[in-house]
PDB file of C-alpha atoms in Angstrom:
ATOM      1  CA  MET B   1       4.444  19.436 -45.109  1.00  0.00           C
ATOM      2  CA  ALA B   2       3.821  18.289 -41.535  1.00  0.00           C
ATOM      3  CA  TRP B   3       1.746  20.400 -39.190  1.00  0.00           C
ATOM      4  CA  THR B   4       3.739  21.958 -36.383  1.00  0.00           C
ATOM      5  CA  ARG B   5       2.531  23.900 -33.416  1.00  0.00           C
ATOM      6  CA  ARG B   6       4.013  27.231 -32.469  1.00  0.00           C
ATOM      7  CA  ALA B   7       5.309  27.559 -28.908  1.00  0.00           C
ATOM      8  CA  ASP B   8       2.662  30.175 -28.025  1.00  0.00           C
ATOM      9  CA  GLU B   9      -0.202  28.090 -29.461  1.00  0.00           C
ATOM     10  CA  PRO B  10      -2.312  26.139 -26.892  1.00  0.00           C
ATOM     11  CA  LEU B  11      -2.310  22.358 -27.011  1.00  0.00           C
ATOM     12  CA  PRO B  12      -5.361  20.686 -28.507  1.00  0.00           C
ATOM     13  CA  VAL B  13      -7.914  19.643 -25.869  1.00  0.00           C
ATOM     14  CA  ALA B  14      -7.275  15.901 -26.341  1.00  0.00           C
ATOM     15  CA  ALA B  15      -3.542  16.390 -25.875  1.00  0.00           C
ATOM     16  CA  GLU B  16      -4.134  18.434 -22.718  1.00  0.00           C
ATOM     17  CA  ARG B  17      -6.416  15.749 -21.302  1.00  0.00           C
ATOM     18  CA  GLY B  18      -3.896  13.016 -22.120  1.00  0.00           C
ATOM     19  CA  ALA B  19      -1.043  14.970 -20.542  1.00  0.00           C
ATOM     20  CA  SER B  20      -3.095  15.622 -17.419  1.00  0.00           C
ATOM     21  CA  LEU B  21      -4.012  11.916 -17.099  1.00  0.00           C
ATOM     22  CA  VAL B  22      -0.354  10.918 -17.368  1.00  0.00           C
ATOM     23  CA  ALA B  23       0.593  13.472 -14.707  1.00  0.00           C
ATOM     24  CA  GLN B  24      -2.235  12.254 -12.479  1.00  0.00           C
ATOM     25  CA  ARG B  25      -1.111   8.618 -12.805  1.00  0.00           C
ATOM     26  CA  GLN B  26       2.465   9.631 -11.985  1.00  0.00           C
ATOM     27  CA  ARG B  27       1.315  11.519  -8.869  1.00  0.00           C
ATOM     28  CA  ARG B  28      -0.692   8.495  -7.742  1.00  0.00           C
ATOM     29  CA  LEU B  29       2.290   6.217  -8.259  1.00  0.00           C
ATOM     30  CA  GLY B  30       4.469   8.639  -6.288  1.00  0.00           C
ATOM     31  CA  PHE B  31       1.915   8.654  -3.467  1.00  0.00           C
ATOM     32  CA  ILE B  32       1.776   4.837  -3.426  1.00  0.00           C
ATOM     33  CA  ALA B  33       5.574   4.556  -3.281  1.00  0.00           C
ATOM     34  CA  GLY B  34       5.873   7.234  -0.590  1.00  0.00           C
ATOM     35  CA  TYR B  35       3.098   5.737   1.509  1.00  0.00           C
ATOM     36  CA  ALA B  36       4.610   2.258   1.194  1.00  0.00           C
ATOM     37  CA  LEU B  37       7.897   3.707   2.429  1.00  0.00           C
ATOM     38  CA  LEU B  38       6.106   5.205   5.448  1.00  0.00           C
ATOM     39  CA  LEU B  39       4.561   1.800   6.180  1.00  0.00           C
ATOM     40  CA  VAL B  40       7.988   0.160   5.985  1.00  0.00           C
ATOM     41  CA  VAL B  41       9.535   2.699   8.347  1.00  0.00           C
ATOM     42  CA  GLY B  42       6.596   2.526  10.760  1.00  0.00           C
ATOM     43  CA  SER B  43       6.624  -1.269  10.794  1.00  0.00           C
ATOM     44  CA  LEU B  44      10.351  -1.870  11.123  1.00  0.00           C
ATOM     45  CA  TYR B  45      11.505   1.058  13.262  1.00  0.00           C
ATOM     46  CA  PRO B  46      14.012   1.186  15.046  1.00  0.00           C
ATOM     47  CA  PHE B  47      15.773  -1.068  12.490  1.00  0.00           C
ATOM     48  CA  THR B  48      18.037  -2.604  15.147  1.00  0.00           C
ATOM     49  CA  GLY B  49      18.177  -6.017  16.778  1.00  0.00           C
ATOM     50  CA  TRP B  50      17.882  -8.097  13.625  1.00  0.00           C
ATOM     51  CA  LEU B  51      18.136 -11.861  14.021  1.00  0.00           C
ATOM     52  CA  PRO B  52      19.988 -13.927  11.390  1.00  0.00           C
ATOM     53  CA  LEU B  53      17.811 -14.853   8.416  1.00  0.00           C
ATOM     54  CA  ALA B  54      18.289 -18.535   9.263  1.00  0.00           C
ATOM     55  CA  MET B  55      16.217 -17.911  12.418  1.00  0.00           C
ATOM     56  CA  TRP B  56      13.161 -16.709  10.497  1.00  0.00           C
ATOM     57  CA  SER B  57      10.011 -18.706  11.007  1.00  0.00           C
ATOM     58  CA  GLY B  58       6.532 -18.287   9.599  1.00  0.00           C
ATOM     59  CA  ASP B  59       5.017 -19.730  12.758  1.00  0.00           C
ATOM     60  CA  PHE B  60       3.302 -16.413  13.474  1.00  0.00           C
ATOM     61  CA  LEU B  61       0.979 -17.069  10.529  1.00  0.00           C
ATOM     62  CA  LEU B  62      -0.586 -20.103  12.216  1.00  0.00           C
ATOM     63  CA  ALA B  63      -0.228 -18.986  15.839  1.00  0.00           C
ATOM     64  CA  ASP B  64      -3.247 -18.642  18.104  1.00  0.00           C
ATOM     65  CA  TRP B  65      -4.714 -15.157  18.326  1.00  0.00           C
ATOM     66  CA  SER B  66      -3.320 -13.145  21.183  1.00  0.00           C
ATOM     67  CA  ARG B  67      -5.498 -12.511  24.219  1.00  0.00           C
ATOM     68  CA  HIS B  68      -4.209  -8.956  24.278  1.00  0.00           C
ATOM     69  CA  ILE B  69      -5.912  -7.769  21.089  1.00  0.00           C
ATOM     70  CA  THR B  70      -7.527  -4.368  21.499  1.00  0.00           C
ATOM     71  CA  ARG B  71     -10.075  -2.619  19.315  1.00  0.00           C
ATOM     72  CA  THR B  72      -7.678   0.315  19.081  1.00  0.00           C
ATOM     73  CA  ASP B  73      -4.916  -1.902  17.702  1.00  0.00           C
ATOM     74  CA  LEU B  74      -7.263  -3.491  15.150  1.00  0.00           C
ATOM     75  CA  ALA B  75      -8.707  -0.132  14.084  1.00  0.00           C
ATOM     76  CA  THR B  76      -5.285   1.482  13.827  1.00  0.00           C
ATOM     77  CA  ASN B  77      -3.923  -1.316  11.648  1.00  0.00           C
ATOM     78  CA  ALA B  78      -6.947  -1.223   9.361  1.00  0.00           C
ATOM     79  CA  LEU B  79      -6.954   2.575   9.081  1.00  0.00           C
ATOM     80  CA  VAL B  80      -3.234   2.748   8.325  1.00  0.00           C
ATOM     81  CA  TYR B  81      -3.589   0.423   5.323  1.00  0.00           C
ATOM     82  CA  LEU B  82      -6.845   1.968   4.050  1.00  0.00           C
ATOM     83  CA  PRO B  83      -5.176   4.816   2.067  1.00  0.00           C
ATOM     84  CA  PHE B  84      -2.732   2.368   0.485  1.00  0.00           C
ATOM     85  CA  GLY B  85      -5.503   0.083  -0.799  1.00  0.00           C
ATOM     86  CA  TYR B  86      -7.481   3.120  -1.949  1.00  0.00           C
ATOM     87  CA  ALA B  87      -4.565   4.600  -3.899  1.00  0.00           C
ATOM     88  CA  VAL B  88      -3.609   1.323  -5.586  1.00  0.00           C
ATOM     89  CA  ALA B  89      -7.219   0.626  -6.598  1.00  0.00           C
ATOM     90  CA  LEU B  90      -7.717   4.185  -7.813  1.00  0.00           C
ATOM     91  CA  ARG B  91      -4.625   3.970  -9.981  1.00  0.00           C
ATOM     92  CA  ARG B  92      -5.773   0.643 -11.422  1.00  0.00           C
ATOM     93  CA  ALA B  93      -9.376   1.841 -11.891  1.00  0.00           C
ATOM     94  CA  ALA B  94      -8.184   4.347 -14.481  1.00  0.00           C
ATOM     95  CA  SER B  95      -7.954   1.429 -16.907  1.00  0.00           C
ATOM     96  CA  GLY B  96     -11.719   0.874 -16.532  1.00  0.00           C
ATOM     97  CA  ARG B  97     -11.712  -2.442 -14.664  1.00  0.00           C
ATOM     98  CA  GLY B  98     -13.308  -1.782 -11.285  1.00  0.00           C
ATOM     99  CA  ALA B  99     -13.339  -5.318  -9.865  1.00  0.00           C
ATOM    100  CA  ARG B 100      -9.731  -5.904 -10.850  1.00  0.00           C
ATOM    101  CA  ALA B 101      -8.785  -2.558  -9.338  1.00  0.00           C
ATOM    102  CA  VAL B 102     -10.353  -3.533  -6.006  1.00  0.00           C
ATOM    103  CA  LEU B 103      -8.591  -6.887  -6.120  1.00  0.00           C
ATOM    104  CA  ALA B 104      -5.273  -5.188  -6.935  1.00  0.00           C
ATOM    105  CA  GLY B 105      -5.644  -2.752  -4.021  1.00  0.00           C
ATOM    106  CA  ALA B 106      -6.520  -5.487  -1.546  1.00  0.00           C
ATOM    107  CA  LEU B 107      -3.765  -7.842  -2.717  1.00  0.00           C
ATOM    108  CA  ALA B 108      -1.137  -5.100  -2.791  1.00  0.00           C
ATOM    109  CA  GLY B 109      -1.951  -4.119   0.788  1.00  0.00           C
ATOM    110  CA  ALA B 110      -2.076  -7.717   2.030  1.00  0.00           C
ATOM    111  CA  SER B 111       1.187  -8.553   0.246  1.00  0.00           C
ATOM    112  CA  LEU B 112       2.975  -5.539   1.688  1.00  0.00           C
ATOM    113  CA  SER B 113       1.648  -6.416   5.130  1.00  0.00           C
ATOM    114  CA  LEU B 114       2.784 -10.034   4.790  1.00  0.00           C
ATOM    115  CA  GLY B 115       6.274  -8.885   3.831  1.00  0.00           C
ATOM    116  CA  LEU B 116       6.499  -6.447   6.722  1.00  0.00           C
ATOM    117  CA  GLU B 117       5.091  -8.869   9.296  1.00  0.00           C
ATOM    118  CA  SER B 118       7.593 -11.463   8.055  1.00  0.00           C
ATOM    119  CA  ALA B 119      10.401  -8.939   8.481  1.00  0.00           C
ATOM    120  CA  GLN B 120       9.146  -8.132  11.981  1.00  0.00           C
ATOM    121  CA  ALA B 121       9.640 -11.804  12.842  1.00  0.00           C
ATOM    122  CA  LEU B 122      13.383 -11.096  12.571  1.00  0.00           C
ATOM    123  CA  LEU B 123      13.326  -8.033  14.817  1.00  0.00           C
ATOM    124  CA  THR B 124      13.745  -8.587  18.537  1.00  0.00           C
ATOM    125  CA  SER B 125      11.900  -5.343  19.315  1.00  0.00           C
ATOM    126  CA  ARG B 126       8.808  -6.163  17.202  1.00  0.00           C
ATOM    127  CA  ILE B 127       6.151  -8.870  17.297  1.00  0.00           C
ATOM    128  CA  ALA B 128       4.895 -10.411  14.061  1.00  0.00           C
ATOM    129  CA  SER B 129       1.180 -11.109  14.263  1.00  0.00           C
ATOM    130  CA  ASN B 130      -1.352 -12.898  12.102  1.00  0.00           C
ATOM    131  CA  VAL B 131      -4.046 -10.625  13.567  1.00  0.00           C
ATOM    132  CA  ASP B 132      -2.150  -7.554  12.349  1.00  0.00           C
ATOM    133  CA  LEU B 133      -1.837  -9.185   8.934  1.00  0.00           C
ATOM    134  CA  LEU B 134      -5.601  -9.737   8.814  1.00  0.00           C
ATOM    135  CA  ALA B 135      -6.429  -6.221  10.013  1.00  0.00           C
ATOM    136  CA  ASN B 136      -4.005  -4.665   7.532  1.00  0.00           C
ATOM    137  CA  GLY B 137      -5.448  -6.717   4.671  1.00  0.00           C
ATOM    138  CA  LEU B 138      -8.993  -5.767   5.617  1.00  0.00           C
ATOM    139  CA  GLY B 139      -7.973  -2.122   5.781  1.00  0.00           C
ATOM    140  CA  ALA B 140      -6.485  -2.303   2.282  1.00  0.00           C
ATOM    141  CA  LEU B 141      -9.648  -4.042   1.045  1.00  0.00           C
ATOM    142  CA  ALA B 142     -11.849  -1.349   2.589  1.00  0.00           C
ATOM    143  CA  GLY B 143      -9.753   1.362   0.965  1.00  0.00           C
ATOM    144  CA  ALA B 144      -9.945  -0.409  -2.396  1.00  0.00           C
ATOM    145  CA  LEU B 145     -13.718  -0.682  -2.081  1.00  0.00           C
ATOM    146  CA  PHE B 146     -13.975   3.052  -1.333  1.00  0.00           C
ATOM    147  CA  SER B 147     -12.239   3.841  -4.624  1.00  0.00           C
TER     148      SER B 147
END
């Protein structure tokens, strides 16, 4: 006869811990998805003035650095991507591989930034920038290192 638990009986401690870890991982994944959505909206707003895809160019990646770079702009870009890198690394660190978790957080942030900067190259109201890409990637790396 198989053991069954009554509805009013508490779960064994190991089962409770496992259930709480699953819930925690799901919350982290929800935060990552929600934060990524905020980054998309913030980077592509107002979503109008799109150029045809045939006009896209990756020239911004190799362009000279702008003379109008401010510390505020650099700090803002880095700070905005810091929580994203932190959350991705924290979610990956649960598997016990710290260095890979940091790498995952940094690469996820840099990849998202590259995608959004590339999309900004098609918006007439936005300016795609290699400096923003670098600052965003460094912010994600810093967040991943904090985890």
